[in-house]
Tab-separated table of C-alpha atoms and ligand atoms in Angstrom:
chain	number	residue	atom	x	y	z
A	181	MET	CA	-72.986	-19.047	-12.684
A	182	ASN	CA	-74.567	-21.994	-10.866
A	183	ALA	CA	-76.830	-19.499	-9.093
A	184	LEU	CA	-78.396	-18.688	-12.483
A	185	VAL	CA	-79.455	-22.324	-12.849
A	186	HIS	CA	-81.211	-22.148	-9.483
A	187	VAL	CA	-82.879	-18.834	-10.313
A	188	ALA	CA	-84.033	-20.220	-13.679
A	189	ASN	CA	-85.469	-23.343	-12.067
A	190	VAL	CA	-87.291	-21.314	-9.437
A	191	LEU	CA	-88.803	-19.351	-12.325
A	192	PHE	CA	-89.821	-22.617	-14.034
A	193	LEU	CA	-91.355	-23.698	-10.738
A	194	VAL	CA	-93.355	-20.489	-10.442
A	195	SER	CA	-94.437	-20.809	-14.079
A	196	TYR	CA	-95.896	-24.247	-13.310
A	197	LEU	CA	-97.794	-22.791	-10.361
A	198	VAL	CA	-99.542	-19.954	-12.195
A	199	ARG	CA	-102.919	-20.703	-13.697
A	200	ASP	CA	-102.904	-18.239	-16.551
A	201	ILE	CA	-101.255	-19.721	-19.637
A	202	LEU	CA	-100.000	-16.273	-20.690
A	203	TRP	CA	-98.034	-15.939	-17.454
A	204	LEU	CA	-96.813	-19.517	-17.741
A	205	ARG	CA	-95.379	-18.805	-21.180
A	206	GLY	CA	-93.918	-15.441	-20.124
A	207	LEU	CA	-92.194	-16.901	-17.067
A	208	THR	CA	-90.869	-19.793	-19.146
A	209	ILE	CA	-89.244	-17.332	-21.540
A	210	VAL	CA	-87.666	-15.385	-18.652
A	211	ALA	CA	-86.426	-18.640	-17.084
A	212	ILE	CA	-84.841	-19.742	-20.346
A	213	ALA	CA	-83.238	-16.305	-20.811
A	214	THR	CA	-81.760	-16.647	-17.300
A	215	LEU	CA	-80.172	-19.966	-18.287
A	216	ILE	CA	-78.573	-18.745	-21.513
A	217	PRO	CA	-75.496	-17.059	-19.905
A	218	TYR	CA	-74.792	-20.335	-18.084
A	219	TYR	CA	-75.025	-22.322	-21.329
A	220	LEU	CA	-72.832	-19.784	-23.152
A	221	ALA	CA	-70.204	-19.813	-20.418
A	222	ASN	CA	-70.058	-23.589	-20.677
A	223	ASP	CA	-70.268	-23.675	-24.458
A	224	LEU	CA	-73.422	-25.787	-24.352
A	225	TRP	CA	-74.809	-25.258	-27.842
A	226	PRO	CA	-77.409	-28.056	-28.064
A	227	PRO	CA	-79.447	-26.678	-25.107
A	228	ILE	CA	-79.051	-23.141	-26.470
A	229	ILE	CA	-80.532	-24.233	-29.795
A	230	TRP	CA	-83.357	-26.231	-28.198
A	231	ASN	CA	-84.222	-23.445	-25.782
A	232	GLY	CA	-84.205	-21.000	-28.686
A	233	VAL	CA	-86.864	-23.183	-30.318
A	234	PHE	CA	-88.904	-23.247	-27.073
A	235	VAL	CA	-88.682	-19.446	-26.777
A	236	ALA	CA	-89.794	-18.992	-30.391
A	237	ILE	CA	-92.836	-21.246	-29.850
A	238	ASN	CA	-93.758	-19.471	-26.609
A	239	VAL	CA	-93.364	-16.020	-28.151
A	240	TYR	CA	-95.599	-17.062	-31.059
A	241	GLN	CA	-98.298	-18.416	-28.704
A	242	MET	CA	-98.063	-15.344	-26.463
A	243	VAL	CA	-98.597	-13.030	-29.430
A	244	ARG	CA	-101.667	-15.097	-30.405
A	245	LEU	CA	-103.025	-14.909	-26.854
A	246	LEU	CA	-102.403	-11.172	-26.619
A	247	ILE	CA	-104.176	-10.606	-29.941
A	248	GLU	CA	-107.123	-12.676	-28.680
A	249	ARG	CA	-107.208	-10.764	-25.408
A	250	ARG	CA	-106.707	-7.245	-26.654
A	251	PRO	CA	-109.587	-5.001	-25.640
A	252	CYS	CA	-112.429	-4.712	-28.084
A	253	HIS	CA	-115.514	-2.571	-28.383
A	254	LEU	CA	-118.882	-4.159	-27.683
A	255	ASP	CA	-121.980	-2.173	-28.584
A	256	GLU	CA	-124.684	-1.684	-25.962
A	257	ARG	CA	-126.678	-4.833	-26.798
A	258	GLN	CA	-123.551	-6.956	-27.019
A	259	GLN	CA	-122.266	-5.514	-23.750
A	260	GLN	CA	-125.512	-6.311	-21.938
A	261	LEU	CA	-125.604	-9.863	-23.242
A	262	TYR	CA	-121.930	-10.334	-22.468
A	263	GLN	CA	-122.388	-9.204	-18.853
A	264	ARG	CA	-125.517	-11.251	-18.373
A	265	VAL	CA	-124.554	-14.541	-20.050
A	266	PHE	CA	-121.117	-14.743	-21.626
A	267	ARG	CA	-118.749	-13.359	-18.981
A	268	THR	CA	-116.742	-16.584	-18.941
A	269	LEU	CA	-115.597	-15.828	-22.505
A	270	GLN	CA	-112.928	-13.303	-23.397
A	271	PRO	CA	-114.700	-10.176	-24.794
A	272	ARG	CA	-113.082	-10.760	-28.189
A	273	GLU	CA	-114.208	-14.402	-28.222
A	274	PHE	CA	-117.732	-13.225	-27.455
A	275	LEU	CA	-117.556	-10.565	-30.158
A	276	ALA	CA	-116.658	-13.208	-32.765
A	277	LEU	CA	-119.553	-15.338	-31.540
A	278	ALA	CA	-121.987	-12.411	-31.515
A	279	GLN	CA	-120.946	-11.369	-35.031
A	280	LEU	CA	-121.739	-14.865	-36.265
A	281	GLY	CA	-125.354	-14.443	-35.161
A	282	THR	CA	-128.067	-12.063	-36.272
A	283	TRP	CA	-130.230	-9.847	-34.109
A	284	ARG	CA	-133.886	-10.359	-34.526
A	285	SER	CA	-137.134	-8.948	-33.076
A	286	VAL	CA	-139.995	-11.282	-32.195
A	287	ALA	CA	-143.223	-9.267	-32.424
A	288	PRO	CA	-145.972	-9.704	-29.814
A	289	GLY	CA	-147.954	-12.835	-30.771
A	290	GLU	CA	-145.198	-14.161	-33.049
A	291	GLN	CA	-143.926	-17.740	-32.739
A	292	LEU	CA	-140.155	-18.151	-32.552
A	293	VAL	CA	-140.013	-21.952	-32.316
A	294	ALA	CA	-142.651	-24.566	-33.191
A	295	GLU	CA	-143.062	-27.732	-31.128
A	296	GLY	CA	-141.604	-30.885	-32.695
A	297	GLU	CA	-139.697	-29.088	-35.464
A	298	VAL	CA	-136.126	-29.768	-36.497
A	299	LEU	CA	-134.604	-26.503	-35.388
A	300	ASP	CA	-131.794	-25.026	-37.423
A	301	GLN	CA	-131.113	-22.130	-35.050
A	302	LEU	CA	-130.079	-21.394	-31.497
A	303	HIS	CA	-131.389	-18.225	-29.859
A	304	VAL	CA	-130.600	-16.224	-26.756
A	305	ILE	CA	-132.964	-13.566	-25.438
A	306	GLU	CA	-131.435	-10.107	-25.116
A	307	ALA	CA	-134.565	-8.316	-23.917
A	308	GLY	CA	-138.177	-9.236	-23.219
A	309	THR	CA	-140.058	-12.374	-22.238
A	310	LEU	CA	-141.051	-15.448	-24.244
A	311	GLU	CA	-143.585	-18.085	-23.270
A	312	VAL	CA	-142.918	-21.831	-23.561
A	313	LEU	CA	-145.916	-24.034	-24.363
A	314	VAL	CA	-146.273	-27.786	-24.613
A	315	GLY	CA	-149.472	-28.348	-26.533
A	316	GLU	CA	-151.711	-25.592	-25.196
A	317	ARG	CA	-150.170	-25.712	-21.692
A	318	SER	CA	-147.835	-22.920	-20.681
A	319	VAL	CA	-144.846	-24.511	-18.948
A	320	ALA	CA	-142.396	-21.639	-18.508
A	321	GLU	CA	-141.464	-18.053	-19.179
A	322	LEU	CA	-138.038	-17.228	-20.515
A	323	ASN	CA	-136.439	-13.875	-19.791
A	324	ALA	CA	-133.369	-11.953	-20.910
A	325	GLY	CA	-130.302	-14.147	-20.838
A	326	SER	CA	-132.186	-17.424	-21.451
A	327	PHE	CA	-131.486	-19.610	-24.444
A	328	VAL	CA	-134.167	-20.948	-26.742
A	329	GLY	CA	-133.558	-24.122	-28.725
A	330	GLU	CA	-130.514	-25.199	-26.735
A	331	MET	CA	-132.049	-28.632	-26.131
A	332	SER	CA	-132.275	-29.382	-29.870
A	333	PHE	CA	-128.897	-27.747	-30.433
A	334	LEU	CA	-127.234	-30.081	-27.953
A	335	THR	CA	-129.184	-33.268	-28.679
A	336	GLY	CA	-130.098	-32.944	-32.364
A	337	GLU	CA	-133.679	-33.953	-31.380
A	338	PRO	CA	-136.799	-32.069	-32.551
A	339	THR	CA	-137.928	-29.219	-30.313
A	340	SER	CA	-139.595	-30.085	-27.027
A	341	ALA	CA	-141.967	-27.110	-26.942
A	342	ARG	CA	-143.396	-24.112	-28.752
A	343	VAL	CA	-141.929	-20.729	-27.898
A	344	VAL	CA	-143.909	-17.548	-28.537
A	345	ALA	CA	-143.908	-13.867	-27.693
A	346	ASN	CA	-147.082	-13.132	-25.761
A	347	ALA	CA	-149.626	-11.108	-27.701
A	348	GLY	CA	-150.072	-8.944	-24.603
A	349	GLU	CA	-146.400	-7.911	-24.449
A	350	PRO	CA	-145.968	-4.192	-25.036
A	351	ARG	CA	-142.593	-4.534	-26.807
A	352	ALA	CA	-141.020	-6.884	-29.311
A	353	VAL	CA	-138.628	-9.415	-27.798
A	354	GLU	CA	-135.019	-9.054	-28.943
A	355	VAL	CA	-133.029	-12.208	-29.587
A	356	LEU	CA	-129.640	-13.059	-30.990
A	357	SER	CA	-129.898	-16.091	-33.297
A	358	TRP	CA	-127.208	-18.359	-34.671
A	359	PRO	CA	-127.564	-20.743	-37.600
A	360	ARG	CA	-126.995	-24.176	-36.112
A	361	GLU	CA	-124.526	-25.497	-38.681
A	362	GLY	CA	-122.622	-22.215	-38.887
A	363	LEU	CA	-122.288	-22.155	-35.123
A	364	ARG	CA	-121.154	-25.772	-35.007
A	365	ALA	CA	-118.500	-25.111	-37.664
A	366	PHE	CA	-117.318	-22.021	-35.773
A	367	LEU	CA	-117.087	-23.972	-32.498
A	368	ASP	CA	-115.138	-26.778	-34.214
A	369	GLY	CA	-112.481	-24.187	-34.989
A	370	HIS	CA	-112.624	-22.600	-31.509
A	371	PRO	CA	-112.470	-25.397	-28.921
A	372	ASP	CA	-112.089	-22.981	-25.968
A	373	THR	CA	-115.234	-21.112	-26.988
A	374	ARG	CA	-117.024	-24.443	-27.457
A	375	ALA	CA	-116.105	-25.609	-23.943
A	376	ALA	CA	-117.244	-22.288	-22.458
A	377	LEU	CA	-120.511	-22.297	-24.437
A	378	GLN	CA	-121.288	-25.889	-23.418
A	379	LEU	CA	-120.933	-24.869	-19.791
A	380	ILE	CA	-123.127	-21.812	-20.336
A	381	LEU	CA	-125.810	-23.944	-22.027
A	382	GLY	CA	-125.587	-26.545	-19.248
A	383	THR	CA	-126.062	-23.823	-16.636
A	384	ASP	CA	-129.038	-22.437	-18.581
A	385	MET	CA	-130.693	-25.864	-18.695
A	386	ALA	CA	-130.033	-26.457	-14.997
A	387	ALA	CA	-131.727	-23.130	-14.194
A	388	LYS	CA	-134.728	-24.174	-16.313
A	389	LEU	CA	-134.947	-27.547	-14.552
A	390	ARG	CA	-134.789	-25.828	-11.186
A	391	ALA	CA	-137.478	-23.320	-12.158
A	392	GLY	CA	-139.722	-26.107	-13.520
B	650	LIG	N1	-139.770	-26.666	-19.162
B	650	LIG	C1	-139.091	-25.737	-19.841
B	650	LIG	N2	-138.618	-24.680	-19.192
B	650	LIG	C2	-137.948	-23.700	-19.858
B	650	LIG	N3	-137.701	-23.748	-21.182
B	650	LIG	C3	-138.135	-24.791	-21.869
B	650	LIG	C4	-138.844	-25.851	-21.242
B	650	LIG	N4	-139.159	-26.749	-22.179
B	650	LIG	C5	-138.663	-26.283	-23.341
B	650	LIG	N5	-138.058	-25.110	-23.156
B	650	LIG	C6	-137.386	-24.245	-24.179
B	650	LIG	O1	-138.160	-24.358	-25.361
B	650	LIG	C7	-137.306	-24.829	-26.387
B	650	LIG	C8	-137.955	-25.633	-27.467
B	650	LIG	O2	-136.919	-26.108	-28.323
B	650	LIG	P1	-135.770	-27.006	-27.669
B	650	LIG	O3	-136.378	-28.271	-27.168
B	650	LIG	O4	-134.659	-27.096	-28.621
B	650	LIG	O5	-135.285	-26.119	-26.452
B	650	LIG	C9	-136.312	-25.701	-25.615
B	650	LIG	C10	-135.972	-24.776	-24.484
B	650	LIG	O6	-135.185	-23.707	-24.938
């Protein structure tokens, strides 16, 4: 019987070494199950009850994780954007985020963002190129996968530049746009998604700094 205690503790040890929380919880459940015969043989009811509670909590959290991670269908546009920008999110997390936004076309010559405005949206380009202007000076071009308005989104400051679709562009630019407050509320309820998005936005801004 004592061997079971050692086996269980080795399993606990392995569970602490794995990085994926799903595996950690699964191994914890197996380790506890390995200990139960020992507790029963020794009539140790308090640890049986407490470990039953731990198993119940872990099973509940595992079911939640599995629901979050179950495969989901992304349409072609979503799939492209996911591969290009949001790969650090679980596909289902991304789907929820994408469904919160609306797809929009920016026609050649159309202005997406004015300079110095209080922006109530965050955009990401799915296809096409947008031009960034400060005054009349063109300072950058933004391509598929780039965010527009992330600086205001993160700082709450008015926009730093004007962003337009060039009149000479043959095709409309496709963007996915989120309402700022709706996105903030969503992220408040999804802290993992918020952490991942902050990193994605930070990486986007670093790329812009580097390009500038
Ligand atoms: N130098 C730059 N390089 C690339 N993009 C920029 C630059 N300046 C501004 N932008 C983009 O233009 C947007 C204007 O609104 P924001 O300041 O919210 O966020 C800005 C960025 O998305």
